[in-house]
CSV table of C-alpha atoms in Angstrom, one decimal:
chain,number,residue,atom,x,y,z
A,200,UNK,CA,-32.7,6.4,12.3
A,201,UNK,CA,-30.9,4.1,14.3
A,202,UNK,CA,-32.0,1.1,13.1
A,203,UNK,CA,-31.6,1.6,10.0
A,204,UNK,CA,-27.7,3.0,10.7
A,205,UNK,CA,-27.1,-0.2,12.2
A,206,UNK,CA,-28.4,-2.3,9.2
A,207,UNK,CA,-25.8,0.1,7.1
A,208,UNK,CA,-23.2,-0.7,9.2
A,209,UNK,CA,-24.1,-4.5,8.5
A,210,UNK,CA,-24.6,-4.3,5.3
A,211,UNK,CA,-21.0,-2.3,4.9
A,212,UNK,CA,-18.8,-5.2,7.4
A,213,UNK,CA,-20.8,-7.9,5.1
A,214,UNK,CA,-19.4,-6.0,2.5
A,215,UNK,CA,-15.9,-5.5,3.7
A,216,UNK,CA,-15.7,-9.3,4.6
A,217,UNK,CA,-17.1,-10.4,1.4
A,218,UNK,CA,-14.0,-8.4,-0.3
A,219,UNK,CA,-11.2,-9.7,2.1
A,220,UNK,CA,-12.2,-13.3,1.3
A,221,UNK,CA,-13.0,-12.9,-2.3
A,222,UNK,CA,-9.7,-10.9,-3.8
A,223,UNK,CA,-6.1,-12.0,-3.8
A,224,UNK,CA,-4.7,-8.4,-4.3
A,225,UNK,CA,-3.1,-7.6,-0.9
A,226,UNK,CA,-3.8,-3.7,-1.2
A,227,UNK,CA,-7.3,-4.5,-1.7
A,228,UNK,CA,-7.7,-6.5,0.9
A,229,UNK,CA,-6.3,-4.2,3.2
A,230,UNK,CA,-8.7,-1.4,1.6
A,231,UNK,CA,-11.7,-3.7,2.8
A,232,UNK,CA,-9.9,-3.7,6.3
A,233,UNK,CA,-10.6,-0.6,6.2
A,234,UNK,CA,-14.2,-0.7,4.9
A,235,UNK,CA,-14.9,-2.7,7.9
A,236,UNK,CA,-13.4,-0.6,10.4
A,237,UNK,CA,-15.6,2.4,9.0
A,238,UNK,CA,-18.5,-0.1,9.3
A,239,UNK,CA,-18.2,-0.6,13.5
A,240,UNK,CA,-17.5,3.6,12.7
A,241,UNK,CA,-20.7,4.4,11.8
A,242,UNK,CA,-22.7,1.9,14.6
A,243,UNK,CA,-20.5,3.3,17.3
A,244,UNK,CA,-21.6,7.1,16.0
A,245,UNK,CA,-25.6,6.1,15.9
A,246,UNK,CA,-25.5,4.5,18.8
A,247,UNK,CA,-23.8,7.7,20.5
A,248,UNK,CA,-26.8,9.8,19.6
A,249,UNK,CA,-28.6,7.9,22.5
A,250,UNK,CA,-26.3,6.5,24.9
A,251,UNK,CA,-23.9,9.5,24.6
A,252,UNK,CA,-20.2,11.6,23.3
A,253,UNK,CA,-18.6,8.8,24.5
A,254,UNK,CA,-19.2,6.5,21.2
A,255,UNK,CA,-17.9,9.7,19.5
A,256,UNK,CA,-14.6,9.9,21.6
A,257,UNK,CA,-14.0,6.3,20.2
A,258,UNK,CA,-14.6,6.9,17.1
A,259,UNK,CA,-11.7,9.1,17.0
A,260,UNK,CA,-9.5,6.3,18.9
A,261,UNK,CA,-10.7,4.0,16.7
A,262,UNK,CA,-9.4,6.7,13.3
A,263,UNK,CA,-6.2,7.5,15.0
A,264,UNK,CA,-5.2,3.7,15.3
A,265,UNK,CA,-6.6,2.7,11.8
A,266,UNK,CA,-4.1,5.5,10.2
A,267,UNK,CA,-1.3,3.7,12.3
A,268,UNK,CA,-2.3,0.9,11.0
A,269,UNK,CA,-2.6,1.9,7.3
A,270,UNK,CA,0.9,3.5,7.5
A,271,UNK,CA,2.4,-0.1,8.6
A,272,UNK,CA,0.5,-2.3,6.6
A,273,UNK,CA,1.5,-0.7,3.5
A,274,UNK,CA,5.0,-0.5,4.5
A,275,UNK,CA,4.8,-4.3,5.2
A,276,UNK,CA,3.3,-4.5,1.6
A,277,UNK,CA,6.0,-2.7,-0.1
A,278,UNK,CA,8.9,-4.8,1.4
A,279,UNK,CA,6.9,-8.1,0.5
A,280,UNK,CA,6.8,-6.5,-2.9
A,281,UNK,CA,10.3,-6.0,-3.2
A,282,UNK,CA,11.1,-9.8,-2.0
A,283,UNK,CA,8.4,-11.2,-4.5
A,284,UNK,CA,8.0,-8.6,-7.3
A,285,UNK,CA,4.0,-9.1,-6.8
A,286,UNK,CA,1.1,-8.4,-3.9
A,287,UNK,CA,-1.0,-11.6,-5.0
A,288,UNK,CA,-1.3,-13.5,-1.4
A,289,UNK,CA,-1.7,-16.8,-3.2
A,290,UNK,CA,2.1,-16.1,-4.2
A,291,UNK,CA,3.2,-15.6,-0.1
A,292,UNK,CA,2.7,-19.1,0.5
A,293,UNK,CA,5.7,-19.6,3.2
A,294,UNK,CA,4.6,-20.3,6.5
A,295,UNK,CA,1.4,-22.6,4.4
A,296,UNK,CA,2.0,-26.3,4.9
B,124,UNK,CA,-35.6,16.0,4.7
B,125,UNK,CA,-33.2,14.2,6.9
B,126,UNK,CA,-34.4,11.0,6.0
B,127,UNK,CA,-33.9,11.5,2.3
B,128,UNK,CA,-30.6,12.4,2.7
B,129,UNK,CA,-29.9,9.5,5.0
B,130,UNK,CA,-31.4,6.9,2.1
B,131,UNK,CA,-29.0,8.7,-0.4
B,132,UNK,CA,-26.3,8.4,1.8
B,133,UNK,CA,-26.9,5.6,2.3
B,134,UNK,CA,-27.3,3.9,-1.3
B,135,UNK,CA,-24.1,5.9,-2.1
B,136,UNK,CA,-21.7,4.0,0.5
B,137,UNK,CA,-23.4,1.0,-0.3
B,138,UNK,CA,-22.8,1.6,-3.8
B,139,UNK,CA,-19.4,2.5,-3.5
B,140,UNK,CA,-18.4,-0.4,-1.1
B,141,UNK,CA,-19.4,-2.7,-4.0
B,142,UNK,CA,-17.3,-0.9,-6.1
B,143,UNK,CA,-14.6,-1.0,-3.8
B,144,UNK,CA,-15.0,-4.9,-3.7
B,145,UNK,CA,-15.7,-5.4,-7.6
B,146,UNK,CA,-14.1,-2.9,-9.7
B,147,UNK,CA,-10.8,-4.9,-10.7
B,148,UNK,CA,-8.5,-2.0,-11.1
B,149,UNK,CA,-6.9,-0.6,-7.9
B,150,UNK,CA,-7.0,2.6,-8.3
B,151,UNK,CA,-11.2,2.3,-9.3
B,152,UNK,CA,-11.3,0.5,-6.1
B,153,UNK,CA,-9.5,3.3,-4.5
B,154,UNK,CA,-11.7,5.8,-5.8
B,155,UNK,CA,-15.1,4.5,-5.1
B,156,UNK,CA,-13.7,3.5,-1.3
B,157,UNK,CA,-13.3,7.6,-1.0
B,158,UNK,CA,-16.5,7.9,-2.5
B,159,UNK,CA,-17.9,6.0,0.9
B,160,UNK,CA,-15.9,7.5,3.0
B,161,UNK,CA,-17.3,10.8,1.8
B,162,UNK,CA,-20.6,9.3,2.2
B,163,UNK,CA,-20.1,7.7,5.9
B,164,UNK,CA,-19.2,11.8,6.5
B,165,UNK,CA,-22.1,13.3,5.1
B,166,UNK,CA,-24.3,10.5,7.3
B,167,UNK,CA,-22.2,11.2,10.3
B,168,UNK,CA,-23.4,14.6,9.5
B,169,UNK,CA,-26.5,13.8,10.3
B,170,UNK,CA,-25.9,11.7,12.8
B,171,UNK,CA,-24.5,15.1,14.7
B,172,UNK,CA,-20.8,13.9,14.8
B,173,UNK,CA,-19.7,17.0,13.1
B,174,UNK,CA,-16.3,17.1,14.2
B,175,UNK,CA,-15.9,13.4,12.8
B,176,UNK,CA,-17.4,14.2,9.4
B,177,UNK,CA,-14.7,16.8,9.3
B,178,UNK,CA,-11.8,14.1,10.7
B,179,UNK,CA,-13.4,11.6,8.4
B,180,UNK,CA,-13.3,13.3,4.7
B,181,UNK,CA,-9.6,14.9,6.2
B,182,UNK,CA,-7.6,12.2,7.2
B,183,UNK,CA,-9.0,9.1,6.1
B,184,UNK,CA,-10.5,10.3,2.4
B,185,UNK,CA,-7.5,12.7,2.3
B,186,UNK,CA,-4.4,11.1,3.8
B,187,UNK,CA,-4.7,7.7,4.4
B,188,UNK,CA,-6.9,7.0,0.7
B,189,UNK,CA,-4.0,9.4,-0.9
B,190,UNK,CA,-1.2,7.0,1.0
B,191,UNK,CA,-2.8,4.1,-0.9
B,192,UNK,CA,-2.9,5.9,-3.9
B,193,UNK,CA,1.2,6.2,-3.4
B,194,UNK,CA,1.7,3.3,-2.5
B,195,UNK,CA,-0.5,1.7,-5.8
B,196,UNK,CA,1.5,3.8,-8.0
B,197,UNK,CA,4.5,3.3,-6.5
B,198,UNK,CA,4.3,-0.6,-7.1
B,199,UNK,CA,3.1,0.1,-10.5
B,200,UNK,CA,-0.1,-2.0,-9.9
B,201,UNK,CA,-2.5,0.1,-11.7
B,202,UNK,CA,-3.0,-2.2,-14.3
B,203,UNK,CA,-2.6,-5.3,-13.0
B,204,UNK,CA,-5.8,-7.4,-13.6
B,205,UNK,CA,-4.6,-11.0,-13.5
B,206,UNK,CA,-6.6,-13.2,-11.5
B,207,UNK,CA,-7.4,-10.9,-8.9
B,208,UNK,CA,-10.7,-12.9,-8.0
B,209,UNK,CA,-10.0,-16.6,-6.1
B,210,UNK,CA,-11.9,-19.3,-8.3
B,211,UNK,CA,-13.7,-22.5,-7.6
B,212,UNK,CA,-13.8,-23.9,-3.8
B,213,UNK,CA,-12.3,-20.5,-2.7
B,214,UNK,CA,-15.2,-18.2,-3.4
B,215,UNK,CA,-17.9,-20.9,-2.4
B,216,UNK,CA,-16.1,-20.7,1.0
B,217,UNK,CA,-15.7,-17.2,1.1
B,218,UNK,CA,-19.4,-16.7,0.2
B,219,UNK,CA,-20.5,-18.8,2.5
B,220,UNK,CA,-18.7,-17.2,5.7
B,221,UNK,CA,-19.7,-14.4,4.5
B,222,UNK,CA,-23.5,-15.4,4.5
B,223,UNK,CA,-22.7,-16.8,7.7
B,224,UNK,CA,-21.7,-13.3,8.9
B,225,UNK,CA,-24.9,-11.8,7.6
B,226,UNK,CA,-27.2,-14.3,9.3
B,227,UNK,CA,-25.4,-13.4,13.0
B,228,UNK,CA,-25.8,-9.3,12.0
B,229,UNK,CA,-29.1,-9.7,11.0
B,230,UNK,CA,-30.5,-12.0,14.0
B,231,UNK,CA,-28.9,-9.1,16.5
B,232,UNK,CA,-30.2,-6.9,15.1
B,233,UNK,CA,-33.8,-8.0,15.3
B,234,UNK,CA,-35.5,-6.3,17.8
B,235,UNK,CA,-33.4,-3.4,17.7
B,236,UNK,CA,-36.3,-1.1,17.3
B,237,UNK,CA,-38.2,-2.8,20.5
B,238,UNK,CA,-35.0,-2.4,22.6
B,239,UNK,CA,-35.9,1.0,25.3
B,240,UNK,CA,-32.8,2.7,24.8
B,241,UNK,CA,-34.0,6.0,25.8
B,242,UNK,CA,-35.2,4.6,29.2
B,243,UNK,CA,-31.9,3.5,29.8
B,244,UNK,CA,-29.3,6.5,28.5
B,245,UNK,CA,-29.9,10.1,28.3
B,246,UNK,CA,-30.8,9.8,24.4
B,247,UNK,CA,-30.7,12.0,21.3
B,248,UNK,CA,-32.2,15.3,22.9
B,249,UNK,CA,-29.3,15.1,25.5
B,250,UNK,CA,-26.9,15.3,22.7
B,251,UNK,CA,-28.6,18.0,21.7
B,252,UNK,CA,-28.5,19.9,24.8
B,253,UNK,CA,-24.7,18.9,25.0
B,254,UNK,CA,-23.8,19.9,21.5
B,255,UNK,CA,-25.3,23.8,22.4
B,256,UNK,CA,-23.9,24.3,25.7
B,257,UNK,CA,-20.0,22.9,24.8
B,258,UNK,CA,-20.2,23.5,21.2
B,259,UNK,CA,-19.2,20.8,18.5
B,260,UNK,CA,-15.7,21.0,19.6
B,261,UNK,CA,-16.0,21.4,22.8
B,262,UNK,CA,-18.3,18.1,23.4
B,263,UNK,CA,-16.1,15.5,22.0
B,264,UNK,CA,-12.9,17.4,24.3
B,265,UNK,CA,-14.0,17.6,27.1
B,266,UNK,CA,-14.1,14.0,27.5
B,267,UNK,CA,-11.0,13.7,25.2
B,268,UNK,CA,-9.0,15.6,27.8
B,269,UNK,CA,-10.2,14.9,31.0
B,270,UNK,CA,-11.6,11.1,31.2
B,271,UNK,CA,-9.9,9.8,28.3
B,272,UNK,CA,-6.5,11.5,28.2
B,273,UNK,CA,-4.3,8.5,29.3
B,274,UNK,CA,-5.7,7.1,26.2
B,275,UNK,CA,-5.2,10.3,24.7
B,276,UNK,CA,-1.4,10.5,25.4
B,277,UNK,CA,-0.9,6.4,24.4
B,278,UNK,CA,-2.1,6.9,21.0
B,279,UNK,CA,0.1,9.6,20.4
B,280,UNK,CA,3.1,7.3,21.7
B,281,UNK,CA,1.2,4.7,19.4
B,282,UNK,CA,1.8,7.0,16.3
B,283,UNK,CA,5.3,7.8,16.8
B,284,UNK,CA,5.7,3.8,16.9
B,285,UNK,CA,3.9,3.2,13.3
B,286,UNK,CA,5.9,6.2,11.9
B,287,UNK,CA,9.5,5.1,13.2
B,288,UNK,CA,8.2,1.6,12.3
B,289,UNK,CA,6.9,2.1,9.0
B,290,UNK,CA,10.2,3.5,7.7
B,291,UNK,CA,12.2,0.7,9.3
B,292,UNK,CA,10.0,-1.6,7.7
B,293,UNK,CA,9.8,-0.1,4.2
B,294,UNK,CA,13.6,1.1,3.9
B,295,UNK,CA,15.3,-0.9,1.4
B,296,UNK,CA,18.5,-2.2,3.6
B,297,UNK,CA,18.6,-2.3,7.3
């Protein structure tokens, strides 16, 4: 099963970096951070059925710091919102030369 | 048995990850990104992570999705459909790199099966033997607690840090 977990987990990042790229919708993006996150998720937890709990223990790091990061990221998006009344990144074009 | 269950696991997070990165309504994209999460559980499942399946469908598909959810609603986006989709040069590039990103996963992971993994780590009936002498719980503690808990403690300083920072950054005046 493990290869086939791994090509999952590739298929899913593919996935998740296919969305970042492709949409303009901040919260969306930042849902396909996510997506990718749970991709390296589920290699880290096949690869732990052979090389030990370990893989496990990190998976929960790796949860903990991605619901830290969630909770920041969308306050970040809400305060952009309130300065530019939209979450399309095309429109946060300030630091773009 | 287990493999069936693994192939519709399997199609289902697949599934819903395209959903996640096609469906142009937010809150469809929400919901099909829980409906992956709750699929990533069920393979974690059988992966024997139970105490992550359980962490998995509790706080991510329940607290984190349901923070998204607030926050969609909250900014009113849930019908906002305008040109969500870059055009033109953008999505050529974006297709591309992503392509490019499949070619480097793919050619790792060839020869993946060939790769003696069991003559180098304890392998999968090691697990096995851990999981039934500690318990499901007691397994992923033990290391939680004893080689990892500097770790441990920093991520709980990390989390007080998002939350105090998360409400200074989303409060309306400083």
């Amino acid at each position: 099963m493990l290869a086939e977990a791994l090509v999952l987990s590739a298929i899913l990042f593919v996935i998740g970096t296919t969305g970042v790229l492709i949409r303009r919708n901040a919260i969306i993006m930042f849902l396909c951070v996510e997506l990718q996150l749970n991709a390296v998720n589920l290699s880290f937890v096949a690869l732990s059925q052979y090389i030990g709990i370990e893989g496990q223990v990190f998976v929960f790091f790796i949860m903990t710091v991605a619901a830290a990061e969630a909770a920041v990221g969308l306050a970040i998006i809400i305060s952009i919102f309130r300065h530019y009344e939209t979450v399309n990144v095309d429109n946060f074009n300030l630091l773009k030369w | 048995m287990v493999d069936i269950l693994f192939f519709v696991f399997a199609a289902t997070a697949v599934g819903g990850a395209l959903g996640v990165v096609l469906q142009k309504n937010p809150v469809s994209s929400l919901l099909f990104m829980v409906g992956t999460l709750a699929s990533l559980a069920g393979l974690f499942v059988l992966m024997e992570a139970h105490f992550l399946a359980a962490i998995q469908v509790i706080v991510y598909a329940g607290a984190i999705m349901v923070l998204f959810l607030f926050v969609i609603m909250l900014l009113n986006l849930g019908h906002d459909y305008r040109d969500d989709l870059k055009t033109g040069l953008g999505m050529f590039t974006a297709f591309a790199a992503a392509g490019a990103l499949a070619g480097v996963l793919v050619s790792q992971l060839r020869g993946v099966e060939e790769t003696p993994l069991a003559q180098h780590f304890p392998g999968p009936d090691a697990l096995d033997q851990l999981l039934a002498e500690q318990g499901i719980i007691g397994a992923i503690a033990h290391p939680l607690f004893t080689d990892y808990v500097v770790a441990f403690e920093l991520v709980g300083i990390l989390l007080l840090v998002a939350l105090v920072g998360a409400i200074v950054i989303a409060k309306r005046r400083v």
